Amino acid sequence: MTKLAYLHEPGVLQNLRCRFDINEIYTYTGGILIAINPFQRLPHLYENRVMEKYKGASVGELSPHPFAIADSAYRQMIKEQISQAILVSGESGAGKTESTKMLMQYLAFMGGRNNNTGERSVEQKVLESNPVLEAFGNAKTVRNNNSSRFGKFVEIQFDGRGRISGAAIRTYLLERSRVCQVSDPERNYHCFYMLCAAPPEVKVSLSFNNSHLV
Ligand SMILES: Nc1ncnc2c1ncn2[C@@H]1O[C@H](COP(=O)(O)OP(=O)(O)OP(=O)(O)O)[C@@H](O)[C@H]1O
Ligand SMILES: [Mg+2]
């Protein structure tokens, strides 16, 4: 973006559109990564061999990618020995949740331990926390079928050798009114529908009875 002759809004938008049209959904503007939601699965962008490629490459050397941002933060942390933060922002449906998963996937890849004990590793547990958080905090809205109705601060902790040692997630400002008041076509939190579809024995154990629903 910074190579544009004129850095004004029409130029920026045109550049993003041209890149999007050739399936380049990521663009750098200085040290910031802009992501345009492709609204389709692009699995080739997030494979293991792509993560291998970004390992140690400096930002700008390869195509813009969330892995490059995560790699730069990881290396900076190792070099400077201080915590790093990645801020993901954008309007509803822009792709923040999906982008955050890519960042976490890469950090888990870099900080993963080879464990052959058969137990689930810390990084696996960190990645597996996402579906649980989404079940209780995401809901369908008019803007996004999987809209996060809360903000979150994810802290991934590393030991002195750059291996993941733990993680903490602080969520804030959950839209609580959605639990008892939903306006059509929006929906309640995903966990509510999961519960409705749960096997009878689970429902009985939770004293959940569909017949109470109107
Ligand atoms: N990189 C991507 N590749 C494929 N699909 C994507 C990508 N980013 C977003 N999407 C699609 O767009 C949908 C909305 O994205 P996401 O939930 O990440 O938005 P958000 O910015 O977190 O919105 P909200 O603020 O409402 O939580 C996803 O469910 C997914 O279908
Ligand atoms: Mg979200």
Short mmCIF file of C-alpha atoms and ligand atoms in Angstrom, two decimals:
data_model
loop_
_atom_site.label_atom_id
_atom_site.label_comp_id
_atom_site.label_asym_id
_atom_site.label_seq_id
_atom_site.Cartn_x
_atom_site.Cartn_y
_atom_site.Cartn_z
CA MET A 1 0.00 0.00 0.00
CA THR A 2 2.81 2.40 0.86
CA LYS A 3 4.15 2.00 -2.70
CA LEU A 4 1.05 3.73 -4.13
CA ALA A 5 1.84 7.07 -5.77
CA TYR A 6 -1.15 8.72 -4.09
CA LEU A 7 -2.22 7.38 -0.76
CA HIS A 8 -5.85 8.48 -0.70
CA GLU A 9 -9.09 6.58 -0.06
CA PRO A 10 -10.05 5.76 -3.69
CA GLY A 11 -6.49 4.54 -4.37
CA VAL A 12 -6.47 2.38 -1.26
CA LEU A 13 -9.87 0.85 -2.06
CA GLN A 14 -8.95 0.24 -5.70
CA ASN A 15 -5.72 -1.46 -4.65
CA LEU A 16 -7.55 -3.71 -2.18
CA ARG A 17 -10.18 -4.58 -4.80
CA CYS A 18 -7.61 -5.43 -7.49
CA ARG A 19 -5.73 -7.67 -5.08
CA PHE A 20 -8.95 -9.30 -3.87
CA ASP A 21 -9.93 -10.02 -7.49
CA ILE A 22 -6.79 -12.12 -7.87
CA ASN A 23 -7.47 -13.90 -4.55
CA GLU A 24 -4.91 -11.87 -2.62
CA ILE A 25 -7.01 -11.21 0.46
CA TYR A 26 -4.13 -9.82 2.53
CA THR A 27 -2.34 -6.51 1.97
CA TYR A 28 0.28 -4.66 4.04
CA THR A 29 0.09 -1.03 4.81
CA GLY A 30 3.39 -0.48 6.59
CA GLY A 31 3.46 -2.87 9.53
CA ILE A 32 -0.32 -3.33 9.50
CA LEU A 33 -1.98 -6.27 7.79
CA ILE A 34 -5.34 -5.61 6.11
CA ALA A 35 -7.53 -8.69 5.60
CA ILE A 36 -10.52 -8.72 3.26
CA ASN A 37 -13.06 -11.40 4.14
CA PRO A 38 -13.16 -13.88 1.21
CA PHE A 39 -16.36 -15.57 2.47
CA GLN A 40 -15.07 -18.86 1.16
CA ARG A 41 -12.67 -21.46 2.51
CA LEU A 42 -9.13 -21.00 1.22
CA PRO A 43 -7.43 -23.97 2.91
CA HIS A 44 -4.28 -23.77 0.77
CA LEU A 45 -3.47 -20.47 2.53
CA TYR A 46 -3.26 -22.02 5.98
CA GLU A 47 -1.60 -25.40 5.51
CA ASN A 48 1.36 -26.63 7.56
CA ARG A 49 3.78 -26.15 4.69
CA VAL A 50 2.71 -22.48 4.46
CA MET A 51 3.54 -22.07 8.16
CA GLU A 52 6.93 -23.70 7.50
CA LYS A 53 7.53 -21.14 4.76
CA TYR A 54 6.80 -18.16 7.00
CA LYS A 55 9.03 -19.47 9.80
CA GLY A 56 11.85 -16.96 10.16
CA ALA A 57 11.01 -15.02 6.98
CA SER A 58 11.02 -11.27 7.52
CA VAL A 59 7.79 -9.30 7.08
CA GLY A 60 7.50 -8.24 3.43
CA GLU A 61 9.67 -11.04 2.09
CA LEU A 62 6.66 -13.28 1.33
CA SER A 63 3.03 -12.47 0.46
CA PRO A 64 1.19 -10.59 3.24
CA HIS A 65 -0.22 -13.11 5.71
CA PRO A 66 -1.31 -13.34 9.38
CA PHE A 67 1.46 -15.96 9.81
CA ALA A 68 4.03 -13.27 9.00
CA ILE A 69 2.58 -11.01 11.70
CA ALA A 70 2.57 -13.87 14.24
CA ASP A 71 6.11 -14.85 13.25
CA SER A 72 7.36 -11.31 13.66
CA ALA A 73 5.75 -11.03 17.13
CA TYR A 74 7.18 -14.41 18.15
CA ARG A 75 10.71 -13.55 17.03
CA GLN A 76 10.53 -10.10 18.62
CA MET A 77 9.49 -11.76 21.90
CA ILE A 78 12.45 -14.15 21.76
CA LYS A 79 14.90 -11.40 20.79
CA GLU A 80 13.76 -8.67 23.17
CA GLN A 81 12.51 -11.00 25.93
CA ILE A 82 9.41 -8.87 26.39
CA SER A 83 5.72 -9.58 25.83
CA GLN A 84 4.25 -8.72 22.45
CA ALA A 85 0.67 -7.85 21.56
CA ILE A 86 -1.25 -8.24 18.31
CA LEU A 87 -4.35 -6.10 17.96
CA VAL A 88 -7.11 -7.40 15.67
CA SER A 89 -9.82 -4.89 14.88
CA GLY A 90 -12.57 -4.33 12.33
CA GLU A 91 -16.33 -4.14 11.98
CA SER A 92 -18.67 -7.05 12.60
CA GLY A 93 -18.17 -9.80 10.01
CA ALA A 94 -14.79 -8.43 8.90
CA GLY A 95 -12.99 -11.65 9.87
CA LYS A 96 -11.39 -10.85 13.26
CA THR A 97 -12.28 -14.18 14.85
CA GLU A 98 -11.01 -16.16 11.85
CA SER A 99 -7.80 -14.09 11.65
CA THR A 100 -7.19 -14.56 15.38
CA LYS A 101 -7.46 -18.32 14.89
CA MET A 102 -4.75 -18.16 12.20
CA LEU A 103 -2.51 -16.18 14.56
CA MET A 104 -3.07 -18.69 17.36
CA GLN A 105 -2.53 -21.60 14.98
CA TYR A 106 0.84 -20.18 13.99
CA LEU A 107 1.93 -19.43 17.56
CA ALA A 108 0.94 -22.99 18.55
CA PHE A 109 2.98 -24.28 15.62
CA MET A 110 6.06 -22.28 16.64
CA GLY A 111 5.75 -22.87 20.38
CA GLY A 112 4.49 -26.45 20.23
CA ARG A 113 6.24 -29.26 22.06
CA ASN A 114 6.76 -32.67 20.58
CA ASN A 115 4.93 -34.77 23.07
CA ASN A 116 4.61 -38.47 22.53
CA THR A 117 2.87 -39.16 25.81
CA GLY A 118 -0.55 -39.35 24.15
CA GLU A 119 -1.76 -36.48 26.37
CA ARG A 120 -3.17 -33.35 24.77
CA SER A 121 -0.53 -30.64 24.65
CA VAL A 122 -0.99 -27.11 25.98
CA GLU A 123 -1.11 -25.68 22.46
CA GLN A 124 -3.80 -28.19 21.46
CA LYS A 125 -5.84 -27.14 24.48
CA VAL A 126 -5.36 -23.47 23.58
CA LEU A 127 -6.70 -24.07 20.06
CA GLU A 128 -9.53 -26.26 21.34
CA SER A 129 -10.72 -23.45 23.63
CA ASN A 130 -12.09 -21.57 20.60
CA PRO A 131 -15.15 -23.75 19.84
CA VAL A 132 -16.15 -23.70 23.53
CA LEU A 133 -15.84 -19.93 23.78
CA GLU A 134 -17.76 -19.53 20.52
CA ALA A 135 -20.57 -21.83 21.71
CA PHE A 136 -21.17 -19.64 24.76
CA GLY A 137 -20.32 -16.23 23.32
CA ASN A 138 -21.18 -16.26 19.61
CA ALA A 139 -24.58 -15.92 18.01
CA LYS A 140 -26.13 -15.31 14.62
CA THR A 141 -26.75 -11.63 13.89
CA VAL A 142 -27.86 -9.86 10.71
CA ARG A 143 -24.19 -9.08 9.97
CA ASN A 144 -22.53 -12.37 10.82
CA ASN A 145 -23.80 -15.94 11.38
CA ASN A 146 -21.04 -16.45 13.94
CA SER A 147 -20.79 -13.05 15.57
CA SER A 148 -18.71 -12.78 18.75
CA ARG A 149 -20.87 -10.98 21.27
CA PHE A 150 -17.90 -10.31 23.58
CA GLY A 151 -14.38 -8.98 23.36
CA LYS A 152 -11.45 -11.08 24.41
CA PHE A 153 -7.88 -10.73 25.50
CA VAL A 154 -5.95 -13.92 24.82
CA GLU A 155 -2.65 -14.32 26.61
CA ILE A 156 -0.36 -17.09 25.42
CA GLN A 157 2.51 -17.70 27.80
CA PHE A 158 5.90 -19.01 26.67
CA ASP A 159 8.81 -20.37 28.67
CA GLY A 160 12.40 -19.14 28.32
CA ARG A 161 12.97 -21.40 25.32
CA GLY A 162 9.96 -20.08 23.41
CA ARG A 163 7.73 -23.09 24.13
CA ILE A 164 4.08 -22.54 25.07
CA SER A 165 3.71 -23.06 28.81
CA GLY A 166 0.15 -21.86 29.35
CA ALA A 167 -2.63 -19.57 28.26
CA ALA A 168 -5.24 -17.32 29.78
CA ILE A 169 -8.29 -15.84 28.15
CA ARG A 170 -10.08 -12.87 29.59
CA THR A 171 -13.45 -12.12 28.03
CA TYR A 172 -15.35 -8.93 28.61
CA LEU A 173 -18.64 -7.20 27.84
CA LEU A 174 -20.72 -10.24 26.87
CA GLU A 175 -24.05 -9.11 25.42
CA ARG A 176 -26.12 -10.66 28.21
CA SER A 177 -29.49 -9.32 27.05
CA ARG A 178 -29.34 -11.77 24.12
CA VAL A 179 -29.97 -14.67 26.52
CA CYS A 180 -33.56 -13.61 27.19
CA GLN A 181 -34.35 -11.20 24.34
CA VAL A 182 -33.71 -12.08 20.70
CA SER A 183 -35.16 -10.19 17.76
CA ASP A 184 -35.83 -12.19 14.60
CA PRO A 185 -33.79 -13.10 12.45
CA GLU A 186 -31.05 -12.89 15.08
CA ARG A 187 -30.50 -15.84 17.37
CA ASN A 188 -29.51 -16.77 20.88
CA TYR A 189 -26.03 -18.07 21.69
CA HIS A 190 -25.04 -21.25 19.80
CA CYS A 191 -24.96 -23.32 23.02
CA PHE A 192 -28.74 -22.89 23.37
CA TYR A 193 -29.40 -24.69 20.06
CA MET A 194 -26.75 -27.29 20.82
CA LEU A 195 -28.58 -28.02 24.05
CA CYS A 196 -31.91 -28.32 22.19
CA ALA A 197 -30.28 -30.90 19.89
CA ALA A 198 -28.53 -32.79 22.71
CA PRO A 199 -29.30 -36.50 23.35
CA PRO A 200 -32.23 -37.08 25.79
CA GLU A 201 -30.00 -38.34 28.62
CA VAL A 202 -27.97 -35.10 28.56
CA LYS A 203 -31.15 -33.02 28.65
CA VAL A 204 -32.52 -35.03 31.58
CA SER A 205 -29.29 -34.61 33.52
CA LEU A 206 -29.57 -30.85 33.04
CA SER A 207 -33.34 -30.72 33.69
CA PHE A 208 -33.77 -29.23 30.22
CA ASN A 209 -37.17 -29.76 28.66
CA ASN A 210 -37.92 -28.61 25.10
CA SER A 211 -41.65 -28.51 25.82
CA HIS A 212 -41.09 -25.38 27.92
CA LEU A 213 -39.93 -23.55 24.81
CA VAL A 214 -42.30 -21.39 22.85
N1 LIG B 1 -9.88 -15.76 6.21
C1 LIG B 1 -11.09 -16.26 6.02
N2 LIG B 1 -11.26 -17.33 5.21
C2 LIG B 1 -12.50 -17.85 5.00
N3 LIG B 1 -13.63 -17.36 5.54
C3 LIG B 1 -13.52 -16.29 6.36
C4 LIG B 1 -12.25 -15.68 6.65
N4 LIG B 1 -12.47 -14.63 7.47
C5 LIG B 1 -13.79 -14.61 7.69
N5 LIG B 1 -14.43 -15.60 7.03
C6 LIG B 1 -15.89 -15.88 7.02
O1 LIG B 1 -16.59 -14.77 7.50
C7 LIG B 1 -17.33 -15.10 8.67
C8 LIG B 1 -17.28 -13.93 9.64
O2 LIG B 1 -15.94 -13.75 10.11
P1 LIG B 1 -15.61 -13.52 11.67
O3 LIG B 1 -16.57 -14.28 12.51
O4 LIG B 1 -14.16 -13.78 11.84
O5 LIG B 1 -15.91 -11.96 11.80
P2 LIG B 1 -15.65 -11.01 13.07
O6 LIG B 1 -14.81 -9.87 12.59
O7 LIG B 1 -15.10 -11.82 14.20
O8 LIG B 1 -17.12 -10.47 13.36
P3 LIG B 1 -17.81 -10.11 14.79
O9 LIG B 1 -17.31 -8.76 15.19
O10 LIG B 1 -19.28 -10.10 14.46
O11 LIG B 1 -17.45 -11.19 15.77
C9 LIG B 1 -16.71 -16.38 9.20
O12 LIG B 1 -17.64 -17.18 9.91
C10 LIG B 1 -16.25 -17.06 7.93
O13 LIG B 1 -17.34 -17.74 7.31
MG MG B 2 -15.83 -12.42 15.93
#
